[in-house]
mmCIF file of C-alpha atoms in Angstrom:
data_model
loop_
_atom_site.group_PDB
_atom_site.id
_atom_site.type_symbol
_atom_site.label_atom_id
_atom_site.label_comp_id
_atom_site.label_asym_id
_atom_site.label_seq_id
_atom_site.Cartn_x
_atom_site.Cartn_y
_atom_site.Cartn_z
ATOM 1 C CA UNK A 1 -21.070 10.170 3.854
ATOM 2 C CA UNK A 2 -17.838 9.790 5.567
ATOM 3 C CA UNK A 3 -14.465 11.255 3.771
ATOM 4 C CA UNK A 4 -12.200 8.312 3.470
ATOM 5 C CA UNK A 5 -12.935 4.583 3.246
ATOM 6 C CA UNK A 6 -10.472 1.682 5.315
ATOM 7 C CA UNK A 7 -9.824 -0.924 3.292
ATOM 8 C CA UNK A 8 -8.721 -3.957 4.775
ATOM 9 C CA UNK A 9 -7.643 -6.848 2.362
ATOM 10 C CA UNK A 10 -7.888 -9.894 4.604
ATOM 11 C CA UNK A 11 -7.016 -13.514 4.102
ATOM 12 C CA UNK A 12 -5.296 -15.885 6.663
ATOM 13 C CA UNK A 13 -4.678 -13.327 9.067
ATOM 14 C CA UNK A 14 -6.371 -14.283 11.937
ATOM 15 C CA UNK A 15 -3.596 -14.149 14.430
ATOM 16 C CA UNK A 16 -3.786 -10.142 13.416
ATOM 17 C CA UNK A 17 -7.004 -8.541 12.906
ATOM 18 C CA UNK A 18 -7.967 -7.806 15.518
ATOM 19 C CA UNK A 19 -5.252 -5.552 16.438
ATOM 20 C CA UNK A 20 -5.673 -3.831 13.151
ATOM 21 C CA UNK A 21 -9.288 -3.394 14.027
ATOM 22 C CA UNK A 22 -8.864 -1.794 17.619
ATOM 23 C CA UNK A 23 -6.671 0.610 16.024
ATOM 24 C CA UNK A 24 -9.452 1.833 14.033
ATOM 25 C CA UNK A 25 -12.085 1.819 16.774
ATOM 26 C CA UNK A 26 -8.944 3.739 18.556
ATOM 27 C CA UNK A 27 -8.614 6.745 15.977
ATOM 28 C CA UNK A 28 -9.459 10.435 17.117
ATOM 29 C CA UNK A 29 -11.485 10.795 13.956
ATOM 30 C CA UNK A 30 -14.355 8.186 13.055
ATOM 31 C CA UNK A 31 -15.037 9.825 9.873
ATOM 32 C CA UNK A 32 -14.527 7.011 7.762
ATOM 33 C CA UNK A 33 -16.059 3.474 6.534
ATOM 34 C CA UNK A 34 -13.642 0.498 7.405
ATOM 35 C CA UNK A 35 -14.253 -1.724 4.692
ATOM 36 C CA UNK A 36 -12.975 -5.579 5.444
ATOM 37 C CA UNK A 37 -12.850 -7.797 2.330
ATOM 38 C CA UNK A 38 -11.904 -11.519 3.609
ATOM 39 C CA UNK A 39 -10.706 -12.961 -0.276
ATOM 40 C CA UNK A 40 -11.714 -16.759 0.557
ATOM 41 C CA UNK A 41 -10.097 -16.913 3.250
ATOM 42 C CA UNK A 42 -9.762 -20.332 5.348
ATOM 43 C CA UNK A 43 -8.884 -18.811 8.702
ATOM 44 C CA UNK A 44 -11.770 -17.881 10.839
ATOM 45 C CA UNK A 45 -11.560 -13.929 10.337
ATOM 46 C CA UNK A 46 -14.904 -13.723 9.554
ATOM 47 C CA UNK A 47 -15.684 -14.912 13.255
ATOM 48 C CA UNK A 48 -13.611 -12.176 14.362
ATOM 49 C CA UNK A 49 -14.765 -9.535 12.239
ATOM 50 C CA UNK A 50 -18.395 -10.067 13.526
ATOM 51 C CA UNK A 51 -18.674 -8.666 16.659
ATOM 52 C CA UNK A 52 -16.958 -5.042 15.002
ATOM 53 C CA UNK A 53 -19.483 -5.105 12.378
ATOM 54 C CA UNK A 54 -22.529 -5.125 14.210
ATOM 55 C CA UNK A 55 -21.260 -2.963 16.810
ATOM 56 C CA UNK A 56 -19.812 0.080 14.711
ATOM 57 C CA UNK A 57 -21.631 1.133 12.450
ATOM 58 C CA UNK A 58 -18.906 2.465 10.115
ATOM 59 C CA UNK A 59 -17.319 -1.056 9.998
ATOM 60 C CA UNK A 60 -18.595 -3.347 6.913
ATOM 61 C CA UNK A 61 -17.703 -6.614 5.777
ATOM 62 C CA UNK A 62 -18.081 -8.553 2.642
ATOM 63 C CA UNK A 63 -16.722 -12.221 1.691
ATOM 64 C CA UNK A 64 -15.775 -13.176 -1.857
ATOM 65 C CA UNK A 65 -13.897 -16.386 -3.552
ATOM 66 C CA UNK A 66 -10.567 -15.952 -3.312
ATOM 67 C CA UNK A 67 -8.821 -13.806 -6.017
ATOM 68 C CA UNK A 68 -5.627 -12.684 -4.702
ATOM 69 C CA UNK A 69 -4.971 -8.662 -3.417
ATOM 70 C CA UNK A 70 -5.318 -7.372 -6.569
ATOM 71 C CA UNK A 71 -9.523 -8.845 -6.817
ATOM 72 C CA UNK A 72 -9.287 -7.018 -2.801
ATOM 73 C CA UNK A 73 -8.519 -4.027 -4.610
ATOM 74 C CA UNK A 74 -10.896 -4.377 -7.597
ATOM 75 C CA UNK A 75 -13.359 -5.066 -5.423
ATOM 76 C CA UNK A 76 -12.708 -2.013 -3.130
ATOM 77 C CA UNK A 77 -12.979 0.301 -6.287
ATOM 78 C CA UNK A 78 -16.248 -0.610 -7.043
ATOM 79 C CA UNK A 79 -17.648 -0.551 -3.483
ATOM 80 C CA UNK A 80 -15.679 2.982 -2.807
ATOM 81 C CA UNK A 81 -18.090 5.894 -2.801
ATOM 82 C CA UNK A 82 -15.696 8.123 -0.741
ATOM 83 C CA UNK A 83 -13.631 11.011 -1.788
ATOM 84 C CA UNK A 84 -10.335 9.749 -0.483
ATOM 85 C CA UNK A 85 -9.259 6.694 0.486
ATOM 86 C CA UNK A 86 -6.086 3.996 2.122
ATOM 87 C CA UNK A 87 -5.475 0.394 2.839
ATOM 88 C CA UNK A 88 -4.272 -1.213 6.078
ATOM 89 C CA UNK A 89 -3.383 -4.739 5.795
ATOM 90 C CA UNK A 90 -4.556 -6.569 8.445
ATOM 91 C CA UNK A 91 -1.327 -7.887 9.782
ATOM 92 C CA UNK A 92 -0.545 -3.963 10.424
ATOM 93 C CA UNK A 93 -1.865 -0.773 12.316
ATOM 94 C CA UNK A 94 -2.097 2.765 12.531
ATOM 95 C CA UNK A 95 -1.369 5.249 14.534
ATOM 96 C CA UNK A 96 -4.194 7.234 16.862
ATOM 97 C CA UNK A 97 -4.835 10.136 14.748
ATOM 98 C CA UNK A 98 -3.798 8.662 11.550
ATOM 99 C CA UNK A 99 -7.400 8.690 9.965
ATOM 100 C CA UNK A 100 -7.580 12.895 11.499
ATOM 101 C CA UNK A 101 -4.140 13.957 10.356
ATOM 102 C CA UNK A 102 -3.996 12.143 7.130
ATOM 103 C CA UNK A 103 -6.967 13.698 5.942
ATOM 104 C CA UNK A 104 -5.946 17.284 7.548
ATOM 105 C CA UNK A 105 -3.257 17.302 5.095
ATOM 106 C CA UNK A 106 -4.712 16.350 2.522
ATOM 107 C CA UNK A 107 -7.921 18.943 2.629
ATOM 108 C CA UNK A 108 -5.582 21.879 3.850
ATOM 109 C CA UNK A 109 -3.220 21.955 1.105
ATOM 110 C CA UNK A 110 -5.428 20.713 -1.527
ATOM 111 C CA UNK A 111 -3.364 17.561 -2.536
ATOM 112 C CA UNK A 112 -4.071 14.423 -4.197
ATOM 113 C CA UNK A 113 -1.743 12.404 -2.388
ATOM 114 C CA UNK A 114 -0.433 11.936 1.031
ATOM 115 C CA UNK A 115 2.064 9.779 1.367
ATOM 116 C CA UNK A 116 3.846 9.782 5.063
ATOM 117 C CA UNK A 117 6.891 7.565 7.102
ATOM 118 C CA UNK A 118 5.832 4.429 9.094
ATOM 119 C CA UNK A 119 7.280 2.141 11.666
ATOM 120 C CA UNK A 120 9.006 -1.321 10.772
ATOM 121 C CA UNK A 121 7.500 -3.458 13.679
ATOM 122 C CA UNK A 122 9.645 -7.158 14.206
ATOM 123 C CA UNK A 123 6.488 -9.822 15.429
ATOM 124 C CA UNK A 124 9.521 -12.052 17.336
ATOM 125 C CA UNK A 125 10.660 -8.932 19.798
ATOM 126 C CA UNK A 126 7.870 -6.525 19.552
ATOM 127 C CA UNK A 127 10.956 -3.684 18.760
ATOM 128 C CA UNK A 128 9.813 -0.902 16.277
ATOM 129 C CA UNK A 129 12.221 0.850 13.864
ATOM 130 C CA UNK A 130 11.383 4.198 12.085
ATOM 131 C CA UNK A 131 11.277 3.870 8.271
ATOM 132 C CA UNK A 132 10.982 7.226 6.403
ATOM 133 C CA UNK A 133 9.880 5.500 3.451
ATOM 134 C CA UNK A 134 11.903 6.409 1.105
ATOM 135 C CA UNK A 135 15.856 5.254 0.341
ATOM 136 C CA UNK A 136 17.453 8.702 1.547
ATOM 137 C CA UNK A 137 20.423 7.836 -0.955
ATOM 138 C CA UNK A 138 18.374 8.992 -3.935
ATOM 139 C CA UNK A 139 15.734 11.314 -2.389
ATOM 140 C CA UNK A 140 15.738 13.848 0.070
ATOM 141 C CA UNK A 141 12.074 14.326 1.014
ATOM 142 C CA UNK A 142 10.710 17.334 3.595
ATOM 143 C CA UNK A 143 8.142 16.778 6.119
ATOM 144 C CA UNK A 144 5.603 19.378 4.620
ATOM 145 C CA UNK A 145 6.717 20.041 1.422
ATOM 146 C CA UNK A 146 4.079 19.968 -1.743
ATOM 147 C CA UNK A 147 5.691 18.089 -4.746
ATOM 148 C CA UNK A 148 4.113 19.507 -7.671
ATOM 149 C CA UNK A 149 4.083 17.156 -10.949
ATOM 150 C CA UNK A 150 6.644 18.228 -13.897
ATOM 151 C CA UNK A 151 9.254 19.082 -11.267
ATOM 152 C CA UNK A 152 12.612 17.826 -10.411
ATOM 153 C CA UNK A 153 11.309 17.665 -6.829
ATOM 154 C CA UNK A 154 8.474 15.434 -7.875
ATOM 155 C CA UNK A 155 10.536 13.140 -9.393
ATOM 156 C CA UNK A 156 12.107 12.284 -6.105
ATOM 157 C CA UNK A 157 9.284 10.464 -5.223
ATOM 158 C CA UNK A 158 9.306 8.034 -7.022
ATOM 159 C CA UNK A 159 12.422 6.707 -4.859
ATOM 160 C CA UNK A 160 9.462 6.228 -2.053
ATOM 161 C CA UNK A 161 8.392 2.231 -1.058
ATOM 162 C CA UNK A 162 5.311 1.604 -2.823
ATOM 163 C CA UNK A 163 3.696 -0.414 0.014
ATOM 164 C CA UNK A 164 0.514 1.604 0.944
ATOM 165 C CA UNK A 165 1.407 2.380 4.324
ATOM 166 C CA UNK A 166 0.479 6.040 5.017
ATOM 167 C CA UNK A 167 -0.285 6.692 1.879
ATOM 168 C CA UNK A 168 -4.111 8.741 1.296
ATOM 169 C CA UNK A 169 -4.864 8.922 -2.148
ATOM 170 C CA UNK A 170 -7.738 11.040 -3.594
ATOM 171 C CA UNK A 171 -10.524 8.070 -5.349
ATOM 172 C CA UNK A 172 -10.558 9.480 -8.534
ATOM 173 C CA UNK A 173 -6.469 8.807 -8.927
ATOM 174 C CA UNK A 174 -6.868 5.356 -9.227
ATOM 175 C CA UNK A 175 -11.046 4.470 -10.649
ATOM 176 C CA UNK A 176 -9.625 3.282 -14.001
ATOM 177 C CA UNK A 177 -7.142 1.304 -12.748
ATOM 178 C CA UNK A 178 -7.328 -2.543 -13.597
ATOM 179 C CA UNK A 179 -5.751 -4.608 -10.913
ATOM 180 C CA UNK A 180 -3.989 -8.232 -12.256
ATOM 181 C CA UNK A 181 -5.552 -11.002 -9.983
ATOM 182 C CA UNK A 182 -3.956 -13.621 -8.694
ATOM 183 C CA UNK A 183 -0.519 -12.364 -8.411
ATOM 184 C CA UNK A 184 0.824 -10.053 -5.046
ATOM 185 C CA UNK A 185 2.729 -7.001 -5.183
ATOM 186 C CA UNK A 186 -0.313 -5.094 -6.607
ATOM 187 C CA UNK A 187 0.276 -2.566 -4.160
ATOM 188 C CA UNK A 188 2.919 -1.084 -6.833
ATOM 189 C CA UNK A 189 0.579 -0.379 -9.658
ATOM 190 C CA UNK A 190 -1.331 0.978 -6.867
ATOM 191 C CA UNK A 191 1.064 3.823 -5.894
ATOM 192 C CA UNK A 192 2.921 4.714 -9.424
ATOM 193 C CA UNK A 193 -0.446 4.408 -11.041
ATOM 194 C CA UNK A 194 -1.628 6.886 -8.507
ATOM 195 C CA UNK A 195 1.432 9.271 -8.794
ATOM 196 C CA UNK A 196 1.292 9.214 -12.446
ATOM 197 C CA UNK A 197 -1.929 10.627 -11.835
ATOM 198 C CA UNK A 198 -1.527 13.028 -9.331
ATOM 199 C CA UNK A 199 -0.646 16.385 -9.726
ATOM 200 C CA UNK A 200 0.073 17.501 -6.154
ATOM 201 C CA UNK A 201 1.735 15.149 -3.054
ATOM 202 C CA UNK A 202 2.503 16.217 0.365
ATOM 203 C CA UNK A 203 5.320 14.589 2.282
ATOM 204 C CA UNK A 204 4.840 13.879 6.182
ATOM 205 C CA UNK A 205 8.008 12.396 8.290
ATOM 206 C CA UNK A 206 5.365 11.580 10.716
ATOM 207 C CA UNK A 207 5.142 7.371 11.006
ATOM 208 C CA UNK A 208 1.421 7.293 11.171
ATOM 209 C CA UNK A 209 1.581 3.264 10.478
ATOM 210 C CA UNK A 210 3.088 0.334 12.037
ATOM 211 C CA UNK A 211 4.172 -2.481 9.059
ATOM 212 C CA UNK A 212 4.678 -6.230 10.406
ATOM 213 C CA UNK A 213 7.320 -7.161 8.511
ATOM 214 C CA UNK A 214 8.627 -10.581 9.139
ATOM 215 C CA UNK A 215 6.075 -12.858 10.099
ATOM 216 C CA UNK A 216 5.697 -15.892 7.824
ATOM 217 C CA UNK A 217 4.227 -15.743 4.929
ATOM 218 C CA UNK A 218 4.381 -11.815 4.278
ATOM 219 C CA UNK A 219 5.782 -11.322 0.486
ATOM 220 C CA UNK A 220 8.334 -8.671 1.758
ATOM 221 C CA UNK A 221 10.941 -11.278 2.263
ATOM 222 C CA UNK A 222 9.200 -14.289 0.527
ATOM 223 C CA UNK A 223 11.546 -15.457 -2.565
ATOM 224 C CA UNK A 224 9.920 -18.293 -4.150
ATOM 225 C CA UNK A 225 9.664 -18.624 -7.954
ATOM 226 C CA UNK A 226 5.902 -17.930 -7.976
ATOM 227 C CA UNK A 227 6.314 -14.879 -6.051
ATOM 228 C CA UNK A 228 8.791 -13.445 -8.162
ATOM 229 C CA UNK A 229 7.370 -14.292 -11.414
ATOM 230 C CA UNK A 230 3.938 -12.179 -9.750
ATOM 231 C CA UNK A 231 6.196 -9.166 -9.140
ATOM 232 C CA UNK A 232 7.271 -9.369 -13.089
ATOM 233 C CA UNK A 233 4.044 -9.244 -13.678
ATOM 234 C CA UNK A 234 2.810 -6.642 -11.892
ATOM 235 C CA UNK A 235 5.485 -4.388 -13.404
ATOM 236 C CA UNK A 236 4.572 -5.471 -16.842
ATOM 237 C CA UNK A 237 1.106 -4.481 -16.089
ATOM 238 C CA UNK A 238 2.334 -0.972 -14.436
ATOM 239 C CA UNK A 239 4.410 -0.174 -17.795
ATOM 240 C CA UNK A 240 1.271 -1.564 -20.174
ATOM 241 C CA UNK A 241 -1.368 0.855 -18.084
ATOM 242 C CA UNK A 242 0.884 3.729 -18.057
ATOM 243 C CA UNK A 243 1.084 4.120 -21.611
ATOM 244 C CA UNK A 244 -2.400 5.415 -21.841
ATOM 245 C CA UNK A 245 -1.043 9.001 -19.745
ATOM 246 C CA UNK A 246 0.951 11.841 -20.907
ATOM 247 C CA UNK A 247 3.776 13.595 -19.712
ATOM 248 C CA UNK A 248 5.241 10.331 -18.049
ATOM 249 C CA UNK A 249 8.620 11.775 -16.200
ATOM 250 C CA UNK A 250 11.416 9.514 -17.170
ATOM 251 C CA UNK A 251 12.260 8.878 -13.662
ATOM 252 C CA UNK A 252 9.324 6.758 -13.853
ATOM 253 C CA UNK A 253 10.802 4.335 -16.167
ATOM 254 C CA UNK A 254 14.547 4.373 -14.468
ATOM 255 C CA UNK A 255 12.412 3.418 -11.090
ATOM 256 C CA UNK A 256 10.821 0.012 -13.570
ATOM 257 C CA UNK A 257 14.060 -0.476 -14.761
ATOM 258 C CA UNK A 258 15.692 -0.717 -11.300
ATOM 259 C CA UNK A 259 12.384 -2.971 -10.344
ATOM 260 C CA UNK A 260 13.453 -5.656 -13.106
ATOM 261 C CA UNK A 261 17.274 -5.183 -11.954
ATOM 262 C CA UNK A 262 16.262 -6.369 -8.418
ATOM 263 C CA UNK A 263 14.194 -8.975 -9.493
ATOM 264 C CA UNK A 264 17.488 -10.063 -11.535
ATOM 265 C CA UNK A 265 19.737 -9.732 -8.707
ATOM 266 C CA UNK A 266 17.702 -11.838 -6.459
ATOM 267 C CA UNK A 267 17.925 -14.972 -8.997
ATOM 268 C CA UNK A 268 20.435 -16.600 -6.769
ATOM 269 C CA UNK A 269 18.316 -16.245 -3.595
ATOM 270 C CA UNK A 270 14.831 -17.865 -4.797
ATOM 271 C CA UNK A 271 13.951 -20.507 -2.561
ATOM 272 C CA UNK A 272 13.134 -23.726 -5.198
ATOM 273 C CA UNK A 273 15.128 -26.701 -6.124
ATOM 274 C CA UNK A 274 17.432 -25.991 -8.973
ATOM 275 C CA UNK A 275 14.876 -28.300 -11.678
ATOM 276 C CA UNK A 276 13.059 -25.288 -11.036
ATOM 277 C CA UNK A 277 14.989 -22.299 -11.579
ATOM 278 C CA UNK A 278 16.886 -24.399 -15.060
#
C-alpha cells in the first residue's frame, strides 16, 4: 500500500489537468495513489484522464453526479485507505519532490500535519509570486519548527490560508468529518477541522505547490451572492462540528469571527443587481 493518496477534485477543468497530472508522473517519489474524482463534470476530463489511468498504475479514476467539492471530499474519505493524505486541484501543481519531502517531514518528526508555503501562479503572464501562506502581520511561522497543540505558538496557525495547498494531513485527522455538499469553500472545514485535531504541525517555507489563482471561474476572487452565502455556510458548519472537541483554543473562534467580518466587509463588492442584495 502506498503512504499518501492524491486527490484530485475535478470538474470543468479541462484546459488544466493535464498539467496537474504530469506533475505527478514528474515527482521523485511514486509512493502514492492519485485519486481523480470528475464530480459530473461536462468538460471532457474524463478523455484526458484515460490515457494516465491505464498507463500508471497508481493513477485511478472514478465519475460520480455532480455534488459540489465537498461530495469530492466525502467521496475521497471513503475511498482513502492510506495513512496520510493531500489534495491538488486540478487547475494547480506541485513541485518535483513534493510527494518525497512532504512525507519526509511528516514521518521524521512524527507530526500530524504538514502544512508548507506555495507559489501564486497568474494564468495571463505565466509570472509566479511566493506566498508563505500565512498573513505575516499576525503570525510569525519558522521553516522547521513543530507547533505543539495548547501552545501560544500553535495558535499562530491558525492565521495560515486554509486552501489545501501543501498541506499533508495524517487520515485519521479528518475520517469523521462531514463535508456540506453543494456549497465551495469546503476546503476550510477541511484544514481547522484538521488542526483542531491535530496535536503536532510542522511548518516548511519551502513552496512545494503552484496555486492558479485568477483564471475564471476560481472562487478565490468570485463574489457573487451564491458564493458568499456557501462560504457562510461552510463556517456555520465548521463552528457546529467543532463543538463535539475539547480544549478548542480561543484563537479558533477569533479566526471564525474574522471569517464572518470579511464576508461582511465584502457586501459592497458582490457582483448581483441590487433586487438581489435588498
Amino acid at each position: 500500500m502506498p503512504k499518501l493518496t492524491i486527490v484530485i477534485p475535478t470538474y470543468n477543468v479541462e484546459a488544466y489537468i493535464a498539467k496537474c497530472l504530469d506533475s505527478l508522473v514528474d515527482q521523485t517519489s511514486q509512493d502514492f495513489e492519485a485519486l481523480i474524482i470528475i464530480d459530473g463534470s461536462p468538460a471532457q476530463e474524463k478523455v484526458i484522464v484515460e490515457p494516465y489511468t491505464q498507463k500508471y498504475k497508481n493513477f485511478k479514476m472514478i465519475e460520480k453526479v455532480n455534488g459540489g467539492y465537498g461530495s469530492v471530499l466525502n467521496a475521497a474519505l471513503a475511498h482513502i485507505k492510506t495513512p496520510y493524505f493531500l489534495i491538488c486541484d486540478p487547475d494547480d501543481y506541485l513541485r518535483e519532490d513534493a510527494v518525497e519531502a512532504l512525507t519526509h517531514l511528516m514521518e521524521q518528526n512524527q507530526v500530524d500535519l504538514v502544512v508548507g508555503a506555495k507559489e501564486l501562479v497568474y494564468s495571463d503572464n505565466a509570472q509566479t509570486q511566493y506566498d508563505p501562506s500565512f498573513n505575516p502581520d499576525f503570525a510569525q511561522l519558522k521553516d522547521g519548527q513543530i507547533y505543539v497543540k495548547g501552545t501560544s505558538e500553535f495558535d499562530q496557525l491558525f492565521f495560515m490560508e486554509p486552501s489545501p495547498h501543501a498541506k499533508l494531513y495524517k487520515t485519521e485527522l479528518i475520517k469523521h468529518i462531514q463535508f456540506p455538499e453543494k456549497v465551495s469553500y469546503t476546503d476550510n472545514l477541511l484544514f481547522y477541522m484538521g488542526l483542531l485535531n491535530a496535536q503536532k504541525v510542522i511548518y516548511t517555507q519551502e513552496a512545494y505547490s503552484y496555486y492558479l489563482i485568477n483564471r475564471e471561474g476560481n472562487t478565490r476572487t468570485d463574489l457573487r451572492p451564491n458564493v458568499m452565502d456557501a462560504w457562510i455556510k461552510v463556517i456555520e458548519n465548521v463552528l457546529d462540528q467543532s463543538q463535539r472537541l475539547i480544549d478548542i483554543p480561543h484563537m479558533f473562534y477569533y479566526r471564525m469571527f474574522e471569517s464572518f467580518k470579511f464576508i461582511f466587509n465584502k457586501i459592497d463588492f458582490i457582483q448581483a443587481d441590487d433586487d438581489v442584495l435588498r
